[in-house]
Each structure stands twice: as structure tokens, then as C-alpha cells.
XYZ file of C-alpha atoms in Angstrom:
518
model
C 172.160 -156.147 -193.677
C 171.528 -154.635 -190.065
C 173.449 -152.026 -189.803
C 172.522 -151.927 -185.772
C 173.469 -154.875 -183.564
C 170.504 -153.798 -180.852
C 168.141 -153.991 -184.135
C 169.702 -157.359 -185.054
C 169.415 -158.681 -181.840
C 165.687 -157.907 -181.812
C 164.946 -159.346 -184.940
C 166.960 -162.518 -183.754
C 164.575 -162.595 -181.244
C 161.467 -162.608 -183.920
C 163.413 -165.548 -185.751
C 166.825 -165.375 -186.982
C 169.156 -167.903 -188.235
C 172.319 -168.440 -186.736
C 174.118 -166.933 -189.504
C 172.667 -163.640 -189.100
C 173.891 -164.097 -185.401
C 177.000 -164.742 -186.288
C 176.976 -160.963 -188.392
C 175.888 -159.772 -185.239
C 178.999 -161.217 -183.000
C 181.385 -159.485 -186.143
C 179.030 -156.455 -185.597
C 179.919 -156.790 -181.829
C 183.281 -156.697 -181.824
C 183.556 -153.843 -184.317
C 181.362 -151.454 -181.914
C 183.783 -153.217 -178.970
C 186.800 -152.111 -180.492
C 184.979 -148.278 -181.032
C 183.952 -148.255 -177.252
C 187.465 -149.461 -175.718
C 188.411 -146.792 -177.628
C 185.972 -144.141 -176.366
C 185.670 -145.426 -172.714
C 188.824 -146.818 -171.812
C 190.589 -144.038 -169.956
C 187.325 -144.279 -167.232
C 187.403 -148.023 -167.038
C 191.533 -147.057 -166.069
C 190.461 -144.339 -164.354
C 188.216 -146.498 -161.924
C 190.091 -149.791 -160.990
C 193.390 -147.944 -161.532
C 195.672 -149.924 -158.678
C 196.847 -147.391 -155.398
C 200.545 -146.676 -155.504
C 203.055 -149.468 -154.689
C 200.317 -152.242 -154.805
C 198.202 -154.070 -157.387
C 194.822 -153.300 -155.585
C 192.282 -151.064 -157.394
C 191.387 -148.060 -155.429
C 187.717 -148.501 -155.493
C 188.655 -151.757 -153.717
C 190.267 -150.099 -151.096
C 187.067 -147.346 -150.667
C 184.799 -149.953 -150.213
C 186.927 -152.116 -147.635
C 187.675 -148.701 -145.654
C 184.166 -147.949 -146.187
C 182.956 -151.596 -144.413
C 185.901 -151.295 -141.748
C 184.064 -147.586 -140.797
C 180.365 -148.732 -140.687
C 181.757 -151.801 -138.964
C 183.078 -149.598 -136.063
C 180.774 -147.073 -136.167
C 177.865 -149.444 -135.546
C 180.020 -151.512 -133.250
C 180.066 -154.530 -134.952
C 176.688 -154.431 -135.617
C 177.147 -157.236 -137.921
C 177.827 -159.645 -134.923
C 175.883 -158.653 -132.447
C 171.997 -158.507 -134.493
C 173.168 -162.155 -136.591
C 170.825 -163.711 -134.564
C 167.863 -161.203 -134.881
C 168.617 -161.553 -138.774
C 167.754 -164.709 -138.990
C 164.729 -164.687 -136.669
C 163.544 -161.780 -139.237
C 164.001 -163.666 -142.185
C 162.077 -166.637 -140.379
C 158.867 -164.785 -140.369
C 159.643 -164.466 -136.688
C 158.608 -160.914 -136.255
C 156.107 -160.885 -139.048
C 152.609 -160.500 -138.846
C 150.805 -164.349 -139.356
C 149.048 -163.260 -142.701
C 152.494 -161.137 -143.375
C 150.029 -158.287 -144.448
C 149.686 -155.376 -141.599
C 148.200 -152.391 -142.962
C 150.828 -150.700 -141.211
C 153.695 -152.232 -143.736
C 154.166 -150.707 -147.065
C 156.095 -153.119 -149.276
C 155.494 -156.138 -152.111
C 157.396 -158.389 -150.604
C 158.461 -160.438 -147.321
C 161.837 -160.216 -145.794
C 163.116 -163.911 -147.235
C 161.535 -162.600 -150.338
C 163.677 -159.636 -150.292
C 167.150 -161.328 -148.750
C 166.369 -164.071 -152.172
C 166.196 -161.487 -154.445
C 169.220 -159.871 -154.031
C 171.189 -162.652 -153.028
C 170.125 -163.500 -157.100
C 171.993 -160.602 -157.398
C 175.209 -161.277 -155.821
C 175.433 -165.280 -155.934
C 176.657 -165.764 -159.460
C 179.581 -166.633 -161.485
C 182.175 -165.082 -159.609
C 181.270 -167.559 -156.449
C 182.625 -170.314 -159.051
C 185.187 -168.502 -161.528
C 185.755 -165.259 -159.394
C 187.268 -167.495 -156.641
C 189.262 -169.664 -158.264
C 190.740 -166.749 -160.117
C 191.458 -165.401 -156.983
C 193.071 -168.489 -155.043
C 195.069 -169.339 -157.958
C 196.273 -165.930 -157.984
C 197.142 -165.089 -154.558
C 197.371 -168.465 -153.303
C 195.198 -169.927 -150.264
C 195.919 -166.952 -148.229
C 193.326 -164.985 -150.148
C 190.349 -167.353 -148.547
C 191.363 -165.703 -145.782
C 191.515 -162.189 -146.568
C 188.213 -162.631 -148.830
C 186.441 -163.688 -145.682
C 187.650 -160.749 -143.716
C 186.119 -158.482 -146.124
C 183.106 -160.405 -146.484
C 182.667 -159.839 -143.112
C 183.350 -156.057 -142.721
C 180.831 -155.797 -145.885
C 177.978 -157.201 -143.722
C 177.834 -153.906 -142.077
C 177.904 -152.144 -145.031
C 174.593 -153.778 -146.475
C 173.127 -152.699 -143.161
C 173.848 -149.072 -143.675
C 172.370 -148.873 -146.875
C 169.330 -151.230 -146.897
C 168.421 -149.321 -143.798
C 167.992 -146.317 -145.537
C 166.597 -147.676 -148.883
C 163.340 -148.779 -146.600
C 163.667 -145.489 -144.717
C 163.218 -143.414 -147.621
C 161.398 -144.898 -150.399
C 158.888 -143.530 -152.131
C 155.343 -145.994 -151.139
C 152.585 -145.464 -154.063
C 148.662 -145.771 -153.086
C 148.597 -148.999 -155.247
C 151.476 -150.705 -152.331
C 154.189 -150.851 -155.013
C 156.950 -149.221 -153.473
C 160.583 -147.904 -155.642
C 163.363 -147.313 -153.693
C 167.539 -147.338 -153.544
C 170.725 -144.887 -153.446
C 168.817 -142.651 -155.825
C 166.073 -142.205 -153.244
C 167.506 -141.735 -150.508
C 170.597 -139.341 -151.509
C 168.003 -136.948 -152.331
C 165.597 -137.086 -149.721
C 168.409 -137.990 -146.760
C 170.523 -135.100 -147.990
C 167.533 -132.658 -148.074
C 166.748 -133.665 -144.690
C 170.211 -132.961 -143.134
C 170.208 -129.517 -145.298
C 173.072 -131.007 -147.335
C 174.026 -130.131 -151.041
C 174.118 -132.155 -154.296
C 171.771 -135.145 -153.180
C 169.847 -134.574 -156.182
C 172.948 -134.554 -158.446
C 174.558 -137.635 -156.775
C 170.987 -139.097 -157.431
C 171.202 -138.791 -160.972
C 174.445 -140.104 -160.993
C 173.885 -142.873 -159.003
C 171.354 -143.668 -161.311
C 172.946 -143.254 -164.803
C 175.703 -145.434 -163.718
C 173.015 -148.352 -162.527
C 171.534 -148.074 -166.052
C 174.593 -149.087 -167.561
C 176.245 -151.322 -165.395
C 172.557 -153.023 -165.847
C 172.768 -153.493 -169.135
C 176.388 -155.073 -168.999
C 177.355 -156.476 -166.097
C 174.347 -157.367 -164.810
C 173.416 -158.401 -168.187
C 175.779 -158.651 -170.993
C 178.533 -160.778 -169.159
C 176.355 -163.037 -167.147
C 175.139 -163.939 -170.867
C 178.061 -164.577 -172.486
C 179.511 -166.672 -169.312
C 176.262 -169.309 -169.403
C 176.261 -169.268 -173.204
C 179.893 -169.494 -173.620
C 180.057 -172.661 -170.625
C 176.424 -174.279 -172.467
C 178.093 -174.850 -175.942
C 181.650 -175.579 -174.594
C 179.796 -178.546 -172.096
C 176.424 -179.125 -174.233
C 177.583 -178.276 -177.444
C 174.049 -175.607 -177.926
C 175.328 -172.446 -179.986
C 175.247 -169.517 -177.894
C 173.012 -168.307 -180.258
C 170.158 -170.492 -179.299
C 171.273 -170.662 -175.213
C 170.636 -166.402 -175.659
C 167.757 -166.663 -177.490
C 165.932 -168.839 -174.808
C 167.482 -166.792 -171.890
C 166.136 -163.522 -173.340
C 162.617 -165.007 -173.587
C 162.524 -166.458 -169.931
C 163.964 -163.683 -168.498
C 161.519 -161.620 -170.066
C 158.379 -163.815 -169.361
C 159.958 -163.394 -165.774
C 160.467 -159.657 -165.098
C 157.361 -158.310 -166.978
C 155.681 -159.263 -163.904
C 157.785 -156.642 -161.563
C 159.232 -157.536 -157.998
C 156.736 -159.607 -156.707
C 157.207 -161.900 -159.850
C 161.075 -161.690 -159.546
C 160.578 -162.179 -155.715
C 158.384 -165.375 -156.348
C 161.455 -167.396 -158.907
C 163.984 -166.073 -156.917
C 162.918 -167.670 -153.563
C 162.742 -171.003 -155.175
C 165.883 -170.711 -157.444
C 168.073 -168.985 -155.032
C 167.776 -171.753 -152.127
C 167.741 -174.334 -154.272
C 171.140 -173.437 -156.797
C 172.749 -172.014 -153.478
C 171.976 -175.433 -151.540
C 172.890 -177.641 -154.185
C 175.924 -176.315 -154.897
C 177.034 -175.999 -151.011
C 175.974 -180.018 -150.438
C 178.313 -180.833 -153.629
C 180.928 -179.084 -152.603
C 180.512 -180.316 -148.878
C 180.252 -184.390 -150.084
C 183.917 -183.243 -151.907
C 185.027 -182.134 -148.493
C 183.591 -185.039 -146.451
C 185.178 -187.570 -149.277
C 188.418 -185.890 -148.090
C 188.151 -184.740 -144.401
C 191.670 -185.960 -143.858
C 192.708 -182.575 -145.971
C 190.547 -180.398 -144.221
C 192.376 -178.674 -141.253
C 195.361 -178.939 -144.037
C 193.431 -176.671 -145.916
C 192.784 -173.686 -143.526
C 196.471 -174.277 -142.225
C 197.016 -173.297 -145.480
C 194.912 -170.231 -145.721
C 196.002 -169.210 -142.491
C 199.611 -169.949 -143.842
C 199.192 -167.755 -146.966
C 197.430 -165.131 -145.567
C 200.154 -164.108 -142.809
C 203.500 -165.300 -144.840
C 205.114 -165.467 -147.909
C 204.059 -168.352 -149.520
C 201.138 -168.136 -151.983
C 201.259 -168.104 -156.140
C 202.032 -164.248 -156.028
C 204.377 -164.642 -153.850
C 203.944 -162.833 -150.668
C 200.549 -161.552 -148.067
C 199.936 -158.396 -150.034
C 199.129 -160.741 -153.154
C 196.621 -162.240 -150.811
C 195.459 -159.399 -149.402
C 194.863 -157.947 -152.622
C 192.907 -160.727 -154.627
C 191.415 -161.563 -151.062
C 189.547 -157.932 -150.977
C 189.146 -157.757 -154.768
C 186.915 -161.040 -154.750
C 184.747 -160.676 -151.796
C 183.910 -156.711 -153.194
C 183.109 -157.629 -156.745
C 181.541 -160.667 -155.375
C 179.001 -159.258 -152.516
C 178.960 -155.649 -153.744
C 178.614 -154.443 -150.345
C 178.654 -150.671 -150.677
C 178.025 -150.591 -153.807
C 174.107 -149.421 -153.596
C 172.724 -152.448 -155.646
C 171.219 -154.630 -152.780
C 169.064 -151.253 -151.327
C 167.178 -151.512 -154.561
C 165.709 -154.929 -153.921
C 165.424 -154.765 -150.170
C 163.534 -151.245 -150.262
C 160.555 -154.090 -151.081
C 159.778 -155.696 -148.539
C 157.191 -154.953 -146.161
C 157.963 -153.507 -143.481
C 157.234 -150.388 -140.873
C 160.762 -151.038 -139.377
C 163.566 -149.818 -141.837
C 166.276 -151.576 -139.277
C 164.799 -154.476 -139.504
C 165.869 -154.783 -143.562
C 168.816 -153.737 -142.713
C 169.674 -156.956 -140.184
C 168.237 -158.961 -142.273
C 170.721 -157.392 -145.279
C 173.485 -158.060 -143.241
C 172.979 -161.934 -144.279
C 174.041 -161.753 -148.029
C 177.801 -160.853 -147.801
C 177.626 -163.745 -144.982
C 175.867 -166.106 -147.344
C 177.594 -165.050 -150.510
C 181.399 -164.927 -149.583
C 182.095 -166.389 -146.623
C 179.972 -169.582 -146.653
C 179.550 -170.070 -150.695
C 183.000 -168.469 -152.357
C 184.983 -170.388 -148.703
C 183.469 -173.711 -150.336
C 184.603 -173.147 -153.471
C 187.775 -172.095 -152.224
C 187.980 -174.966 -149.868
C 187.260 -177.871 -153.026
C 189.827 -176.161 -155.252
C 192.212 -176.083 -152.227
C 191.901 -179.829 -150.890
C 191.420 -181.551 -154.731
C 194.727 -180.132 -155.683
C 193.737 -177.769 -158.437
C 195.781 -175.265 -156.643
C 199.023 -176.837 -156.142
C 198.339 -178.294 -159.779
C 198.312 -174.732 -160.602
C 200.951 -173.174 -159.546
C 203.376 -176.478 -159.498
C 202.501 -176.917 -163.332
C 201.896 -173.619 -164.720
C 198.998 -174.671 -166.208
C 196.609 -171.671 -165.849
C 198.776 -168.753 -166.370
C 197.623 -165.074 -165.378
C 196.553 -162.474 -167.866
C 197.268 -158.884 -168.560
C 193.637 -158.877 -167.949
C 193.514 -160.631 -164.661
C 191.657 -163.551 -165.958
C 192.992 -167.017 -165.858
C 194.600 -168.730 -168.949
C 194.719 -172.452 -169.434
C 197.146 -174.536 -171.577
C 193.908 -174.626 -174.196
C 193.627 -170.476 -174.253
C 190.245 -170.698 -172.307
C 190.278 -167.588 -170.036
C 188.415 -167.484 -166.918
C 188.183 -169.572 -163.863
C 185.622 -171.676 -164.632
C 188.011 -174.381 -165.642
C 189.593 -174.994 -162.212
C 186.421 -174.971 -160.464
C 185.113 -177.102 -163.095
C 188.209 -179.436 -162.658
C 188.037 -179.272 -158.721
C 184.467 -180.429 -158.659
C 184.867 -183.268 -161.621
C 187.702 -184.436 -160.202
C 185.589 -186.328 -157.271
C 182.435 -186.618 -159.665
C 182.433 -187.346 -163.451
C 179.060 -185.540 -163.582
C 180.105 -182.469 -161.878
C 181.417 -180.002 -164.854
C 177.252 -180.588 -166.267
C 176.295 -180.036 -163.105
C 178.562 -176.904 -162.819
C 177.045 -175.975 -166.672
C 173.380 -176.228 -164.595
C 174.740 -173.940 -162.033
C 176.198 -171.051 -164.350
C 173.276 -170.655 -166.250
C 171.087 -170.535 -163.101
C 173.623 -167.898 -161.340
C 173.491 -165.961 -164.700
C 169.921 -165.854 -165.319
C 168.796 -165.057 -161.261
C 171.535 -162.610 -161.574
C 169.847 -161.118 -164.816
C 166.413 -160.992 -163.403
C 167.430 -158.721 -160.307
C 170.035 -156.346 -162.143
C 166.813 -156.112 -164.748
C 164.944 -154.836 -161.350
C 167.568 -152.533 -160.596
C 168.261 -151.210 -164.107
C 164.499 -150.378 -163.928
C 164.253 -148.806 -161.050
C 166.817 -146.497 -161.627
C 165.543 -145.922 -165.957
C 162.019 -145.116 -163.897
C 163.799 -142.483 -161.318
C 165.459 -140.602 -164.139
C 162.414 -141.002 -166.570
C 159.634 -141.346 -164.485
C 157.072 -143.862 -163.287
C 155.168 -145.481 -165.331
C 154.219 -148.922 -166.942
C 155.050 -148.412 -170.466
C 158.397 -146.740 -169.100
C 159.295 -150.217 -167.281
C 158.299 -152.245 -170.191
C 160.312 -150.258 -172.326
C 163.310 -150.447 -170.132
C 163.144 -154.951 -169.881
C 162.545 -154.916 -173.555
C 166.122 -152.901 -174.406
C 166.819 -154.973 -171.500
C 166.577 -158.553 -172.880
C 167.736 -157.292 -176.541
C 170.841 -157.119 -174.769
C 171.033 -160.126 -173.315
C 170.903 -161.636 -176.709
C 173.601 -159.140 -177.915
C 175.840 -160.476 -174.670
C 175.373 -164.267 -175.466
C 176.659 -164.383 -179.374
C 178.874 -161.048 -178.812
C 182.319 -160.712 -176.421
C 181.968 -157.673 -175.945
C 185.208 -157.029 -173.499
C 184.802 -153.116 -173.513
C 181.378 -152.904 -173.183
C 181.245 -154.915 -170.665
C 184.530 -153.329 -168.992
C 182.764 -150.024 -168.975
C 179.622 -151.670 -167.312
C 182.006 -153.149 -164.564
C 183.235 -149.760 -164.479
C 179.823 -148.401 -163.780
C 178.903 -150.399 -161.232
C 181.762 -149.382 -159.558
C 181.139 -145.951 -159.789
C 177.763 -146.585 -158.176
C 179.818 -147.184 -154.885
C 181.842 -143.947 -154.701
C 178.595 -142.196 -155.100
C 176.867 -144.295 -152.537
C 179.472 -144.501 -149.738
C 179.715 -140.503 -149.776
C 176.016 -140.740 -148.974
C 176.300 -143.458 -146.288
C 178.692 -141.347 -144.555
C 176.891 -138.157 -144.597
C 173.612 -140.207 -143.242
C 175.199 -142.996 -141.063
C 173.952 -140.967 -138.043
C 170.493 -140.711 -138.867
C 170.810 -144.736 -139.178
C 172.423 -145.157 -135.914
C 169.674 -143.225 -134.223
C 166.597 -145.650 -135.739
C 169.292 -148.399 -134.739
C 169.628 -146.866 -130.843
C 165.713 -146.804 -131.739
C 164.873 -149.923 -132.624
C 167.048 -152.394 -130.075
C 165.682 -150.127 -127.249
C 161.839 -151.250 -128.359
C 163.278 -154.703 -128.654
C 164.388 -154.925 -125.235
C 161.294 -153.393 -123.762
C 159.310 -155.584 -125.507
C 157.634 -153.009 -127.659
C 159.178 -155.072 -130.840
C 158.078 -158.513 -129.924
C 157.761 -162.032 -131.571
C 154.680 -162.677 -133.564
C 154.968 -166.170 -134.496
């Protein structure tokens, strides 16, 4: 017997029968149990709720955070839309989008793609509707506020991951948090970049391996063999070998999947969910009278605003992880002389990710009833986790967004098995990018260094589809989170360097020295 569960997963991987998977899952949870035990007082210790309210600190940073850079940069999130979209259009490109003047591996659609993969995943379809059923309709509304206020956020720091990566003769390019706390702190003569660096980076590693990884895993195995009836066994087996074939390639590769899936899963799932909406327009200004109901009075499931407020802000941050550092990572790829320019175009995802994709989701739980079923019936129940119980003992949300979207199509709940697995896996593939980056900037460059990292990196992927693994995964959440206390220290120490390349850059625009090339 394997006394390792990383060693079992790996020889799963070379061709092992379900029943030594299922050793593994018992493995799993006796190394779970071990970990909540080690770990738990910093998983407390981050989303530990502010005093009086049920809202995790961290959320709170980040939204005070996005409300800062949104002032700051005078709404800088409104005013350059327009230019952001023109960017990612190729509109200021160069026609062969290969000046010898732009460092990078990738184009600017490329880039937006590849960390929308990133942020577009499960909780757009079970993150909402835990949300909504929690704090009522109200929390569409709040959730879209923050969305919003996160858009400037992603500009601060995708600015600065272009600004100061580090460009190799070979035009690969590595870049992030970890980069630029060092060299933007140096630069201002300020202490501990190169400490927060390290940090920054340790804390990517893991939440790479878990959340990025590990849960997205389990959630597309767990929804494949409850729809499809295909042990999760066999669903991880075949994700960890894709996902593999996939990232061995680097950016570009990840870039080149991503800009096919991402449009595609993210279209598809928008034109269901708008055909649900158009089959009931009647509903439809019903619906946001409700939101705008629940988000300034007391009605909603919890009772009151500050129940909307609260799961509101906690969806749209765990959802777009603006502030968190992630997104820098991806966009510090693209090609580009202008490190403004990735930072409009940044902007997008929280504006793509909450408040057009988790609003529809919202929206279809809203207007097919699931919500008043919810909270009328007392059919999905909360947990002391914060996860969403159904009459059956299911946990998560997947079941009322599943139920929302079958309700007006019988095929919709395989279609909505479809779109887990293709959130999970795009979600994989770009947390595998930034898990690498940050293994290579505490490690070093180097091939056999990547390879090494997406190796450990799809063992675990295995390990997350036959395994629940609550705590691991609760300390990878954890992680992730940390990433953004780190990061937004650093965004405010360099937001003025940023809003001088910003004065910069709109004053060449107007002059015409930045011009249209297409």
C-alpha cells in the first residue's frame, strides 16, 4: 500500500484501478483531518468576520482597497471603458501584432482570455446562487457595486505587472506582485519589497495547488458522476492528462485554448441564460425591483441590507479577485511597450466576470423562482460552512442554478455539467500559469523547474477529483487571500508611480502621439 497520496495519485496516473483510488480518497481525508488540525487557526485567522457583522475582513480590505484606487484614479474605470475595448480589438496594435518595440508572448485579447479563465468559474454558477439565496436579491446589487469598484483595482495592478517584469532575450517575459514589489519598492527607496515578494509568492504556490486546483477538481468531478454517472476517478484522471498536454506548452499555449474556450463557455452560457430571460420578460423589471428592493430594505433571506451587503461583497471578491495579485501574472504577457494600456484593458474582467456573467445567473435564479422556492420552502438550508444544503444533503449551489436553468430547459443541468468542467479546467490551466510563475521566482528560471512545478501540479489535480479535501483546500482559499493583503500594501505604496504613466499615457493619446493602427 501507498503510504503517500501524492505518490498514489501519480501512479493512478500510470494506470490504477479505481479501487486503489478509492484508498487514496480514505488516504485524503486522513491527511484532511491532520491539516484542519495544523492550519485551521490561519484559515480563522484570515476570513475571521469584522466585529458586529458577518463579513470577513479580507473582504472588507479589498472593497476599501477598490473604493481607494477607484477615487484615486477618478473613476478611471468609467472613463478609459471605451479605450479598453478598442485595445482588446487590436485597435491600437501593430497589423502583424509584432513591433520590435513590444516585449511580450501574447496579444491583449490573448491576455484579457487568459485570466478571465482564471476568474470565470464555478463560483459564477454556485458562488451566486449561494449568495442570492443567502442574502436575498439585494445582494445582485451589492455584488455589482463591488464588481465595479474592483475594475479599478485590476488596473492598478496589471499596470504595474507590465511595468516591471522581467523581459528575457528569448521574448518570454515572467511577471506579477512578486516582480514588481521588489523592483517598485526598490525604486521608491522603500523597505521589505523583497520580503513581501517572497511572500506573495509562497502563498500563490499554495493557493495554486488548491484552489486553483484541488477544488475546481473535485467540483467538475463531483457534478460529472452526479449528472453522467463517470467516477470521479476517471473524470480526474482525464483532466490531469489534458491539462497537462495543455500547460507544458507555457503561456502562449495556455493563451491559444483559452481564447477559444473562454468566449465560447462565457457566450454560451450568457445566450442560455438570456433565452430564460426573454422566455420570461414579463418578470424582468420585477426582478431588479427586487434587487433594488433587497439591497436598500429589510427584506431578503437574511433578513435585513447588511445580509446583502455582506454576501453581495463576499461574491463579487472571491469571484473577480480584484486585488488579489492573480490577474497581473497573466496580463504581464502580453505585448506591449505601454504598461497602461494592460491595465485598461484589465479593467474588463471584473466587468465581464461579475457584473454581466454572475448578474445573469442571478437574474435566472431570481425570475424562475428558485429564490422564493428557497426561502418560502426551506429547501436549501445554510451551513455552518456557508455552503448551501439541500433536502438531499448536497452542499453547494450548484443545485439551484442547476434547477433555475432546467426549469425552462430539460437539457440544461447537462449543459450546466458541460459548463463546470470547462470553468474548472480553464480555471486550472491559468492558476497552473500562476503557480509557476511564482515556484520559478522563488526557485529560479528554468525549464526543468517549470516542468517540475505542472507535474506536482496535475498529481494534484487527481488527488482533488477522488479526495474532499475541505482543509486543504480551506487553507488554499486562505492563501489566496493572503496574496491580497500583501498585494494591496504594494498598490498603495506604488499607486503614484501608476498615476503618473496614466497622466502619461492619456496626454499622448490626446495629442495623437498614441494613435489607431488599424
Amino acid at each position: 500500500m501507498t503510504r503517500y497520496p501524492a505518490l498514489l495519485a501519480l501512479s493512478a496516473i500510470l494506470g490504477a484501478t479505481p479501487a486503489q483510488a478509492s484508498v487514496g480518497a480514505n488516504l485524503g481525508e486522513s491527511i484532511d483531518t491532520l491539516f484542519a488540525q495544523a492550519t485551521g487557526w490561519f484559515v480563522t485567522l484570515i476570513f475571521a468576520p469584522l466585529p458586529g457583522t458577518g463579513l470577513p475582513w479580507i473582504v472588507g480590505w479589498l472593497v476599501i482597497g477598490a473604493a481607494v484606487f477607484t477615487l484615486y484614479f477618478g473613476f478611471i474605470q468609467f472613463r478609459a471603458f471605451g479605450h479598453a475595448i478598442a485595445l482588446v480589438r487590436g485597435k491600437y496594435s501593430e497589423p502583424d501584432n509584432a513591433s520590435p518595440d513590444n516585449a511580450g508572448e501574447v496579444s491583449h485579447f490573448q491576455a484579457l482570455t487568459t485570466a478571465l479563465s482564471g476568474t470565470v468559474g464555478l463560483g459564477n454558477i454556485a458562488g451566486v446562487a449561494v449568495a442570492v439565496s443567502i442574502g436575498g436579491a439585494g445582494a445582485t446589487f451589492w455584488m455589482i457595486m463591488a464588481g465595479l469598484l474592483g475594475m479599478a483595482s485590476k488596473f492598478v495592478e496589471c499596470t504595474l505587472g507590465v511595468k516591471y517584469r522581467n523581459e528575457y532575450p528569448d521574448g518570454t517575459v515572467s511577471g506579477g506582485p512578486m516582480y514588481y514589489l521588489k523592483k517598485g519598492f526598490a525604486e521608491r527607496g522603500l523597505p521589505l519589497g523583497g520580503v513581501m515578494a517572497v511572500l506573495f509568492s509562497v502563498f500563490c504556490v499554495l493557493g495554486a495547488l488548491g484552489g486553483g486546483n484541488m477544488f475546481q477538481a473535485n467540483q467538475a468531478a463531483s457534478q460529472v458522476e452526479s449528472v453522467l454517472g463517470v467516477p470521479t476517478w476517471a473524470t480526474g484522471l482525464a483532466m490531469a492528462g489534458i491539462v497537462f498536454a495543455v500547460i507544458v506548452g507555457g503561456i502562449k499555449s495556455i493563451a491559444r485554448v483559452t481564447e477559444k474556450v473562454v468566449p465560447f463557455m462565457g457566450v454560451g452560457y450568457f445566450l442560455v441564460g438570456a433565452a430564460i430571460l426573454a422566455m420570461h420578460h414579463d418578470l424582468i423589471l420585477w426582478a431588479f425591483g427586487e434587487i433594488l428592493r433587497g439591497a436598500f430594505t429589510e427584506t431578503g433571506v437574511t433578513g435585513g441590507i447588511i445580509g446583502a451587503i455582506i454576501q453581495g461583497f463576499r461574491r463579487a471578491a472571491f469571484s473577480n479577485e480584484a486585488g488579489v495579485g492573480s490577474a497581473a501574472i497573466a496580463h504581464s504577457a502580453v505585448r506591449t511597450s505601454e504598461p497602461v494600456s494592460e491595465g485598461f484593458v484589465a479593467l474588463l474582467e471584473p466587468f465581464i466576470d461579475t457584473v454581466v456573467i454572475c448578474t445573469m445567473t442571478a437574474l435566472v435564479i431570481i425570475i424562475t423562482g428558485q429564490l422564493l422556492q428557497d426561502s418560502e420552502s426551506g429547501l436549501y438550508l445554510l451551513t455552518e460552512s456557508g455552503s448551501i444544503a439541500t433536502a438531499s444533503g448536497a452542499t453547494g449551489g450548484v443545485p439551484i442554478t442547476s434547477a433555475a436553468f432546467g426549469s425552462a430547459f430539460g437539457w440544461a443541468p447537462y449543459a450546466l455539467a458541460v459548463a463546470v468542467v470547462l470553468f474548472a479546467f480553464s480555471t486550472m490551466i491559468t492558476w497552473s500559469y500562476y503557480g509557476t510563475k511564482a515556484w520559478t521566482y522563488l526557485f529560479g528560471e528554468g525549464r526543468r523547474k517549470e516542468l517540475a512545478f505542472k507535474a506536482l501540479f496535475c498529481v494534484f489535480i487527481f488527488i482533488g477529483a477522488v479526495s474532499s479535501l475541505e482543509a486543504v483546500i480551506g487553507f488554499s482559499d486562505a492563501a489566496i487571500f493572503s496574496m491580497a493583503v500583501v498585494n494591496i500594501i504594494g498598490l498603495y505604496c506604488l499607486m503614484p508611480l501608476v498615476r503618473a504613466d496614466l497622466n502619461s499615457y492619456l496626454a499622448r493619446l490626446r495629442t495623437g502621439e498614441i494613435r489607431r493602427k488599424r
